[in-house]
GROMACS .gro file of C-alpha atoms in nm:
model
  394
    1MET     CA    1   5.104   1.176   3.274
    2LYS     CA    2   4.997   0.852   3.159
    3LYS     CA    3   4.670   0.957   3.246
    4LEU     CA    4   4.703   1.277   3.121
    5LEU     CA    5   4.743   1.082   2.770
    6LEU     CA    6   4.484   0.801   2.855
    7ALA     CA    7   4.199   1.106   2.866
    8THR     CA    8   4.288   1.283   2.576
    9ALA     CA    9   4.295   0.920   2.359
   10ALA     CA   10   3.945   0.873   2.542
   11LEU     CA   11   3.838   1.197   2.468
   12ALA     CA   12   3.968   1.191   2.105
   13LEU     CA   13   3.750   0.851   2.039
   14PHE     CA   14   3.423   1.058   2.170
   15ALA     CA   15   3.492   1.320   1.932
   16GLY     CA   16   3.538   1.069   1.685
   17ALA     CA   17   3.193   0.912   1.768
   18SER     CA   18   3.021   1.210   1.818
   19ASN     CA   19   3.166   1.376   1.464
   20ALA     CA   20   3.033   1.020   1.235
   21GLU     CA   21   2.759   1.110   1.031
   22ASN     CA   22   2.391   0.995   1.046
   23VAL     CA   23   2.312   0.895   0.697
   24LYS     CA   24   1.948   0.809   0.626
   25ILE     CA   25   1.794   0.641   0.380
   26GLY     CA   26   1.421   0.716   0.235
   27ILE     CA   27   1.245   0.347   0.185
   28LEU     CA   28   0.914   0.445  -0.004
   29LEU     CA   29   0.675   0.163  -0.059
   30GLY     CA   30   0.350   0.056  -0.098
   31PHE     CA   31   0.242  -0.057   0.306
   32THR     CA   32  -0.083   0.027   0.201
   33GLY     CA   33  -0.252  -0.053  -0.129
   34PRO     CA   34  -0.220  -0.334  -0.390
   35LEU     CA   35   0.141  -0.493  -0.324
   36GLU     CA   36   0.056  -0.507   0.063
   37SER     CA   37   0.140  -0.824   0.105
   38ILE     CA   38   0.485  -0.806  -0.056
   39THR     CA   39   0.605  -0.449   0.019
   40PRO     CA   40   0.701  -0.551   0.411
   41MET     CA   41   0.965  -0.887   0.272
   42MET     CA   42   1.084  -0.572   0.021
   43ALA     CA   43   1.125  -0.331   0.346
   44GLN     CA   44   1.313  -0.589   0.548
   45SER     CA   45   1.567  -0.680   0.270
   46ALA     CA   46   1.676  -0.289   0.210
   47GLU     CA   47   1.718  -0.285   0.612
   48MET     CA   48   1.901  -0.591   0.578
   49ALA     CA   49   2.187  -0.436   0.415
   50ILE     CA   50   2.129  -0.113   0.558
   51LYS     CA   51   2.167  -0.352   0.908
   52GLU     CA   52   2.487  -0.493   0.757
   53VAL     CA   53   2.689  -0.189   0.613
   54ASN     CA   54   2.591  -0.049   1.047
   55ASP     CA   55   2.772  -0.364   1.144
   56SER     CA   56   3.049  -0.282   0.997
   57LYS     CA   57   3.067   0.039   1.106
   58ALA     CA   58   3.241   0.113   0.726
   59LEU     CA   59   3.055   0.361   0.566
   60LEU     CA   60   3.289   0.668   0.552
   61GLY     CA   61   3.467   0.677   0.835
   62GLY     CA   62   3.171   0.529   1.076
   63ALA     CA   63   2.880   0.683   0.971
   64THR     CA   64   2.603   0.486   1.095
   65VAL     CA   65   2.214   0.444   0.847
   66THR     CA   66   1.906   0.473   0.973
   67SER     CA   67   1.635   0.374   0.770
   68VAL     CA   68   1.237   0.564   0.763
   69ARG     CA   69   0.979   0.429   0.604
   70GLY     CA   70   0.693   0.612   0.404
   71ASP     CA   71   0.403   0.486   0.192
   72SER     CA   72   0.412   0.489  -0.173
   73THR     CA   73   0.012   0.354  -0.142
   74CYS     CA   74   0.111   0.227  -0.494
   75THR     CA   75  -0.137   0.380  -0.675
   76ASP     CA   76  -0.220   0.679  -0.516
   77ALA     CA   77   0.043   0.950  -0.670
   78ALA     CA   78  -0.050   1.245  -0.474
   79ALA     CA   79  -0.006   1.053  -0.135
   80ALA     CA   80   0.342   0.899  -0.249
   81THR     CA   81   0.429   1.242  -0.337
   82ALA     CA   82   0.345   1.355  -0.014
   83ALA     CA   83   0.526   1.091   0.145
   84ALA     CA   84   0.832   1.141  -0.072
   85GLU     CA   85   0.862   1.509   0.064
   86ARG     CA   86   0.826   1.407   0.400
   87LEU     CA   87   1.120   1.218   0.359
   88VAL     CA   88   1.303   1.509   0.193
   89THR     CA   89   1.210   1.792   0.331
   90SER     CA   90   1.110   1.655   0.719
   91ASP     CA   91   1.317   1.362   0.782
   92LYS     CA   92   1.594   1.477   0.565
   93VAL     CA   93   1.695   1.133   0.391
   94ASN     CA   94   2.033   1.169   0.200
   95ALA     CA   95   1.844   0.952  -0.100
   96ILE     CA   96   1.589   0.692  -0.163
   97VAL     CA   97   1.460   0.328  -0.221
   98GLY     CA   98   1.168   0.363  -0.385
   99GLY     CA   99   0.902   0.411  -0.512
  100ASP     CA  100   0.757   0.037  -0.641
  101CYS     CA  101   0.468   0.109  -0.848
  102SER     CA  102   0.539   0.274  -1.150
  103GLY     CA  103   0.320   0.571  -1.195
  104VAL     CA  104   0.391   0.685  -0.832
  105THR     CA  105   0.772   0.650  -0.933
  106GLY     CA  106   0.767   0.843  -1.187
  107ALA     CA  107   0.542   1.135  -1.016
  108VAL     CA  108   0.800   1.117  -0.721
  109LEU     CA  109   1.119   1.115  -0.932
  110GLN     CA  110   0.953   1.468  -1.092
  111ALA     CA  111   0.795   1.628  -0.790
  112VAL     CA  112   1.004   1.517  -0.513
  113ALA     CA  113   1.336   1.385  -0.632
  114ARG     CA  114   1.451   1.639  -0.955
  115PRO     CA  115   1.359   1.954  -0.739
  116ASN     CA  116   1.558   1.824  -0.456
  117GLY     CA  117   1.893   1.642  -0.636
  118ILE     CA  118   1.772   1.333  -0.437
  119VAL     CA  119   1.895   1.011  -0.535
  120MET     CA  120   1.652   0.736  -0.614
  121ILE     CA  121   1.707   0.348  -0.687
  122SER     CA  122   1.358   0.133  -0.733
  123PRO     CA  123   1.378  -0.265  -0.698
  124SER     CA  124   1.017  -0.351  -0.870
  125ALA     CA  125   0.914   0.029  -1.141
  126THR     CA  126   0.949  -0.121  -1.416
  127SER     CA  127   0.738   0.086  -1.692
  128PRO     CA  128   0.947   0.104  -1.995
  129ALA     CA  129   0.830   0.463  -1.969
  130LEU     CA  130   1.043   0.531  -1.682
  131SER     CA  131   1.373   0.436  -1.907
  132THR     CA  132   1.334   0.767  -2.144
  133ALA     CA  133   1.163   0.989  -1.808
  134PRO     CA  134   1.397   1.276  -1.776
  135SER     CA  135   1.525   1.208  -1.436
  136ASP     CA  136   1.934   1.444  -1.459
  137GLY     CA  137   2.099   1.150  -1.351
  138LEU     CA  138   1.934   1.087  -1.028
  139PHE     CA  139   1.721   0.788  -1.134
  140PHE     CA  140   1.805   0.383  -1.138
  141ARG     CA  141   1.619   0.041  -1.096
  142THR     CA  142   1.750  -0.306  -1.012
  143ALA     CA  143   1.445  -0.476  -1.166
  144PRO     CA  144   1.428  -0.468  -1.530
  145SER     CA  145   1.170  -0.265  -1.724
  146ASP     CA  146   0.871  -0.458  -1.842
  147ALA     CA  147   1.006  -0.379  -2.240
  148ARG     CA  148   1.174  -0.758  -2.142
  149GLN     CA  149   0.876  -0.884  -1.942
  150GLY     CA  150   0.709  -0.840  -2.224
  151GLN     CA  151   0.918  -1.055  -2.444
  152VAL     CA  152   1.012  -1.303  -2.179
  153MET     CA  153   0.619  -1.376  -2.120
  154SER     CA  154   0.563  -1.392  -2.497
  155ASP     CA  155   0.830  -1.648  -2.524
  156VAL     CA  156   0.707  -1.906  -2.253
  157ILE     CA  157   0.363  -1.866  -2.364
  158MET     CA  158   0.430  -1.969  -2.716
  159ALA     CA  159   0.679  -2.248  -2.600
  160LYS     CA  160   0.426  -2.400  -2.439
  161GLY     CA  161   0.218  -2.376  -2.775
  162ILE     CA  162  -0.040  -2.163  -2.654
  163LYS     CA  163  -0.146  -1.932  -2.946
  164LYS     CA  164  -0.434  -1.747  -2.903
  165VAL     CA  165  -0.518  -1.557  -2.564
  166ALA     CA  166  -0.691  -1.297  -2.396
  167LEU     CA  167  -0.533  -1.006  -2.175
  168THR     CA  168  -0.628  -0.814  -1.906
  169TYR     CA  169  -0.422  -0.561  -1.746
  170THR     CA  170  -0.478  -0.287  -1.455
  171ASN     CA  171  -0.553   0.115  -1.560
  172ASN     CA  172  -0.254   0.273  -1.472
  173ASP     CA  173   0.148   0.303  -1.629
  174TYR     CA  174   0.248  -0.016  -1.529
  175GLY     CA  175  -0.090  -0.259  -1.682
  176LYS     CA  176  -0.029  -0.005  -1.982
  177GLY     CA  177   0.276  -0.039  -2.035
  178LEU     CA  178   0.348  -0.429  -1.967
  179ALA     CA  179  -0.031  -0.455  -2.205
  180GLU     CA  180   0.165  -0.305  -2.498
  181ALA     CA  181   0.514  -0.489  -2.449
  182PHE     CA  182   0.384  -0.813  -2.447
  183LYS     CA  183   0.109  -0.703  -2.711
  184ALA     CA  184   0.373  -0.633  -2.973
  185ALA     CA  185   0.619  -0.936  -2.916
  186TYR     CA  186   0.313  -1.194  -2.905
  187THR     CA  187   0.175  -1.078  -3.219
  188LYS     CA  188   0.496  -1.032  -3.436
  189ALA     CA  189   0.576  -1.438  -3.269
  190GLY     CA  190   0.250  -1.484  -3.397
  191GLY     CA  191   0.034  -1.516  -3.127
  192THR     CA  192  -0.354  -1.369  -3.142
  193ILE     CA  193  -0.492  -1.131  -2.864
  194THR     CA  194  -0.795  -1.209  -2.851
  195ILE     CA  195  -0.945  -0.891  -2.652
  196SER     CA  196  -0.702  -0.658  -2.433
  197ALA     CA  197  -0.887  -0.507  -2.174
  198ALA     CA  198  -0.840  -0.269  -1.917
  199HIS     CA  199  -0.915  -0.349  -1.502
  200GLU     CA  200  -0.971  -0.091  -1.252
  201ASP     CA  201  -0.882  -0.168  -0.899
  202GLY     CA  202  -1.059  -0.150  -0.567
  203LYS     CA  203  -1.407  -0.315  -0.694
  204ALA     CA  204  -1.630  -0.591  -0.543
  205ASP     CA  205  -1.730  -0.752  -0.874
  206TYR     CA  206  -1.543  -0.789  -1.174
  207SER     CA  207  -1.865  -0.994  -1.320
  208ALA     CA  208  -1.834  -0.775  -1.612
  209GLU     CA  209  -1.484  -0.796  -1.679
  210VAL     CA  210  -1.471  -1.124  -1.696
  211GLY     CA  211  -1.803  -1.190  -1.920
  212ALA     CA  212  -1.596  -0.978  -2.207
  213LEU     CA  213  -1.320  -1.186  -2.134
  214ALA     CA  214  -1.480  -1.483  -2.145
  215SER     CA  215  -1.712  -1.377  -2.493
  216ALA     CA  216  -1.372  -1.292  -2.675
  217GLY     CA  217  -1.264  -1.638  -2.608
  218GLY     CA  218  -0.901  -1.806  -2.540
  219ASP     CA  219  -0.685  -2.064  -2.452
  220MET     CA  220  -0.548  -1.857  -2.086
  221LEU     CA  221  -0.614  -1.571  -1.995
  222VAL     CA  222  -0.336  -1.319  -1.941
  223VAL     CA  223  -0.342  -1.144  -1.574
  224ALA     CA  224  -0.135  -0.815  -1.594
  225GLY     CA  225  -0.208  -0.717  -1.307
  226TYR     CA  226  -0.159  -0.647  -0.914
  227VAL     CA  227  -0.233  -0.952  -0.632
  228ASP     CA  228  -0.321  -0.822  -0.401
  229GLN     CA  229  -0.636  -0.610  -0.572
  230GLY     CA  230  -0.798  -0.612  -0.959
  231GLY     CA  231  -0.575  -0.926  -1.112
  232LYS     CA  232  -0.665  -1.142  -0.807
  233GLY     CA  233  -1.064  -1.009  -0.774
  234ILE     CA  234  -1.089  -1.101  -1.198
  235ILE     CA  235  -0.895  -1.446  -1.163
  236GLN     CA  236  -1.127  -1.532  -0.904
  237ALA     CA  237  -1.444  -1.411  -1.109
  238ALA     CA  238  -1.285  -1.611  -1.403
  239LEU     CA  239  -1.312  -1.911  -1.171
  240ASP     CA  240  -1.647  -1.861  -1.001
  241ALA     CA  241  -1.839  -1.821  -1.419
  242GLY     CA  242  -1.580  -2.072  -1.581
  243ALA     CA  243  -1.450  -1.871  -1.788
  244PHE     CA  244  -1.104  -1.978  -1.780
  245LYS     CA  245  -0.930  -2.203  -1.629
  246THR     CA  246  -0.544  -2.117  -1.693
  247PHE     CA  247  -0.395  -1.786  -1.621
  248TYR     CA  248  -0.045  -1.592  -1.703
  249LEU     CA  249   0.130  -1.468  -1.416
  250PRO     CA  250   0.357  -1.184  -1.463
  251ASP     CA  251   0.527  -1.009  -1.210
  252GLY     CA  252   0.278  -0.776  -0.984
  253MET     CA  253   0.088  -1.133  -0.942
  254TYR     CA  254   0.337  -1.316  -0.789
  255GLY     CA  255   0.288  -1.402  -0.428
  256ASP     CA  256   0.184  -1.617  -0.147
  257SER     CA  257  -0.145  -1.443  -0.046
  258LEU     CA  258  -0.292  -1.557  -0.442
  259ILE     CA  259  -0.246  -1.897  -0.355
  260LYS     CA  260  -0.411  -1.915  -0.009
  261ALA     CA  261  -0.712  -1.655  -0.111
  262ILE     CA  262  -0.807  -1.912  -0.426
  263GLY     CA  263  -0.643  -2.232  -0.348
  264LYS     CA  264  -0.601  -2.577  -0.587
  265PRO     CA  265  -0.810  -2.331  -0.910
  266MET     CA  266  -0.424  -2.219  -0.946
  267ASP     CA  267  -0.292  -2.479  -0.995
  268GLY     CA  268  -0.116  -2.538  -1.340
  269SER     CA  269  -0.100  -2.161  -1.429
  270PHE     CA  270   0.235  -2.006  -1.458
  271GLY     CA  271   0.415  -1.694  -1.498
  272ASP     CA  272   0.733  -1.473  -1.396
  273VAL     CA  273   0.915  -1.312  -1.185
  274PRO     CA  274   1.225  -1.117  -1.193
  275GLY     CA  275   1.490  -1.357  -1.057
  276ILE     CA  276   1.802  -1.534  -1.066
  277ASP     CA  277   1.987  -1.829  -1.014
  278SER     CA  278   2.360  -1.742  -0.868
  279GLU     CA  279   2.553  -1.788  -0.571
  280GLY     CA  280   2.426  -1.466  -0.436
  281HIS     CA  281   2.104  -1.533  -0.463
  282THR     CA  282   2.176  -1.852  -0.254
  283LYS     CA  283   2.337  -1.607  -0.018
  284PHE     CA  284   2.084  -1.350  -0.006
  285LEU     CA  285   1.817  -1.621   0.045
  286ALA     CA  286   2.033  -1.793   0.374
  287MET     CA  287   2.031  -1.442   0.515
  288ALA     CA  288   1.644  -1.375   0.464
  289LYS     CA  289   1.538  -1.722   0.630
  290ALA     CA  290   1.778  -1.608   0.938
  291ALA     CA  291   1.688  -1.188   0.933
  292GLY     CA  292   1.292  -1.409   0.984
  293PHE     CA  293   1.152  -1.302   0.655
  294ASP     CA  294   1.103  -1.495   0.274
  295GLY     CA  295   1.353  -1.397   0.046
  296THR     CA  296   1.168  -1.558  -0.195
  297SER     CA  297   0.890  -1.241  -0.247
  298SER     CA  298   0.888  -1.067  -0.534
  299PHE     CA  299   1.188  -0.776  -0.570
  300THR     CA  300   1.329  -0.904  -0.238
  301GLY     CA  301   1.677  -0.953  -0.375
  302GLU     CA  302   1.624  -0.625  -0.633
  303SER     CA  303   1.556  -0.373  -0.255
  304TYR     CA  304   1.821  -0.523  -0.075
  305ASP     CA  305   2.055  -0.420  -0.392
  306ALA     CA  306   1.865  -0.089  -0.413
  307ALA     CA  307   1.982  -0.024  -0.054
  308ALA     CA  308   2.358  -0.214  -0.139
  309LEU     CA  309   2.424   0.006  -0.442
  310ILE     CA  310   2.313   0.368  -0.234
  311LEU     CA  311   2.579   0.290   0.032
  312LEU     CA  312   2.885   0.113  -0.211
  313SER     CA  313   2.795   0.441  -0.387
  314MET     CA  314   2.840   0.673  -0.126
  315GLU     CA  315   3.187   0.572  -0.003
  316ALA     CA  316   3.280   0.530  -0.352
  317ALA     CA  317   3.226   0.918  -0.405
  318LYS     CA  318   3.317   0.976  -0.025
  319SER     CA  319   3.029   1.163   0.031
  320SER     CA  320   2.638   1.081   0.161
  321LYS     CA  321   2.500   1.366  -0.055
  322SER     CA  322   2.288   1.273  -0.375
  323THR     CA  323   2.426   1.481  -0.597
  324ASP     CA  324   2.800   1.324  -0.534
  325LEU     CA  325   2.669   0.967  -0.536
  326LYS     CA  326   2.464   0.921  -0.862
  327GLY     CA  327   2.768   0.969  -1.039
  328LYS     CA  328   2.932   0.669  -0.860
  329VAL     CA  329   2.593   0.419  -0.925
  330MET     CA  330   2.689   0.248  -1.221
  331ASP     CA  331   3.061   0.222  -1.138
  332VAL     CA  332   2.958   0.048  -0.852
  333ALA     CA  333   2.731  -0.167  -1.023
  334ASN     CA  334   2.933  -0.308  -1.295
  335GLY     CA  335   3.286  -0.324  -1.230
  336PRO     CA  336   3.589  -0.324  -1.408
  337GLY     CA  337   3.632  -0.453  -0.958
  338GLU     CA  338   3.585  -0.774  -0.687
  339LYS     CA  339   3.284  -0.918  -0.727
  340ILE     CA  340   3.076  -0.845  -0.393
  341LEU     CA  341   2.790  -1.058  -0.318
  342PRO     CA  342   2.509  -1.028  -0.008
  343GLY     CA  343   2.692  -1.022   0.315
  344GLU     CA  344   3.021  -0.900   0.163
  345LEU     CA  345   2.930  -0.513   0.200
  346ALA     CA  346   3.211  -0.462   0.479
  347LYS     CA  347   3.451  -0.603   0.207
  348GLY     CA  348   3.308  -0.374  -0.080
  349LEU     CA  349   3.313  -0.047   0.183
  350LYS     CA  350   3.702  -0.112   0.283
  351LEU     CA  351   3.806  -0.130  -0.132
  352LEU     CA  352   3.610   0.121  -0.232
  353SER     CA  353   3.777   0.327   0.117
  354GLU     CA  354   4.117   0.221  -0.024
  355GLY     CA  355   4.029   0.389  -0.372
  356LYS     CA  356   3.944   0.020  -0.540
  357THR     CA  357   3.668  -0.091  -0.750
  358VAL     CA  358   3.406  -0.352  -0.701
  359ASP     CA  359   3.165  -0.516  -0.908
  360TYR     CA  360   2.839  -0.521  -0.691
  361GLU     CA  361   2.665  -0.847  -0.822
  362GLY     CA  362   2.421  -0.868  -0.515
  363ALA     CA  363   2.146  -1.075  -0.450
  364THR     CA  364   2.009  -1.044  -0.811
  365GLY     CA  365   2.346  -1.072  -1.012
  366VAL     CA  366   2.353  -0.714  -1.109
  367THR     CA  367   2.405  -0.535  -1.421
  368LEU     CA  368   2.237  -0.199  -1.482
  369ILE     CA  369   2.238  -0.072  -1.846
  370PRO     CA  370   2.168   0.285  -1.955
  371PRO     CA  371   2.016   0.524  -1.819
  372GLY     CA  372   2.027   0.287  -1.504
  373GLU     CA  373   1.813   0.000  -1.526
  374SER     CA  374   1.887  -0.313  -1.427
  375LYS     CA  375   1.904  -0.591  -1.755
  376GLY     CA  376   1.758  -0.851  -1.568
  377SER     CA  377   1.680  -1.160  -1.559
  378TYR     CA  378   1.347  -1.354  -1.478
  379ARG     CA  379   1.210  -1.684  -1.276
  380ILE     CA  380   0.996  -1.852  -1.444
  381TYR     CA  381   0.748  -2.082  -1.224
  382THR     CA  382   0.412  -2.263  -1.205
  383ILE     CA  383   0.182  -2.350  -0.950
  384LYS     CA  384   0.179  -2.684  -0.791
  385GLY     CA  385   0.027  -2.847  -0.513
  386GLY     CA  386   0.039  -2.467  -0.358
  387THR     CA  387   0.369  -2.350  -0.453
  388GLN     CA  388   0.549  -2.203  -0.689
  389VAL     CA  389   0.810  -2.436  -0.870
  390THR     CA  390   1.078  -2.325  -1.059
  391ASP     CA  391   1.065  -2.448  -1.458
  392GLU     CA  392   1.398  -2.200  -1.537
  393TYR     CA  393   1.537  -1.914  -1.576
  394LYS     CA  394   1.583  -1.639  -1.890
   0.00000   0.00000   0.00000
């Protein structure tokens, strides 16, 4: 009789394990393209949250989570849409972390996410146009809109007494949106923009663009571009021509690859990147270091938070379906409830499984404002001795 009971118990355990759900999370980022130097660490951050949840065995009664990567290319909407379509129709992902760049994110939202009812949480798409894009409640972002970044840029530049700048921006949704936001804030504050000129990515020679910027003049050049593409090319050409010595570098221009490529001439330039000085951020940096990647790289904390929000929202909804979890994202992000930091996802899942509420603060002090985007905080930095040294947080 005792053997029969043990055998029955073993069969029950085996059946429970075999019936555990396999949840799939798509990670749609630009593994090739103008942000390819920072994308691997963004993906590692999202996968760190997924591993944390898997280790806890606390999601939906023991579900396992698998990440499936897709290449958005950052700039090719057709390629990004095709990659997202494969994630949804072939890989059967339950939700997507991504996209990364604004134009491809908007394309995927309309062509893939909405028709298939799939939640997307972007860690880095910042165009103000995404705030008003139709989304059926499926789109969220852990990075703040460039409407706020434009104001931060203006405040930082004006505080340094710089009242005349030239502006160049990458010719896409991200660049145009950020340029417009900055121009509005800076001119309202009394600043003068001598020229506002788009540049194309992927060119071998930017001397013509730099010639026009230099002719217009300005005390510095604001470069709203990409760290591995046209933005870097513009800066190198400007330095070669002696046109500008100091550059303002918003979030798309943050990265060690720029400093390694250009070197000492970058010292003295300054800029901003989403970031916060908090207990959660400190814990995230320690976790990233232990996992073998640089947690200070752009949008890493936002990527961890995007994955964590999806998984916690599943537990809150008691369902892995996007159509169910979408209604829980704002609740999980904003509370009220017990604060949940990086490394505490098991605790968050347990509380939610008991019907309790949580306030997910995560790595970036997550607070989502309507329609589902980060309220946002920025780290202001200056390049000194080949390192981005923090000046303040805004």
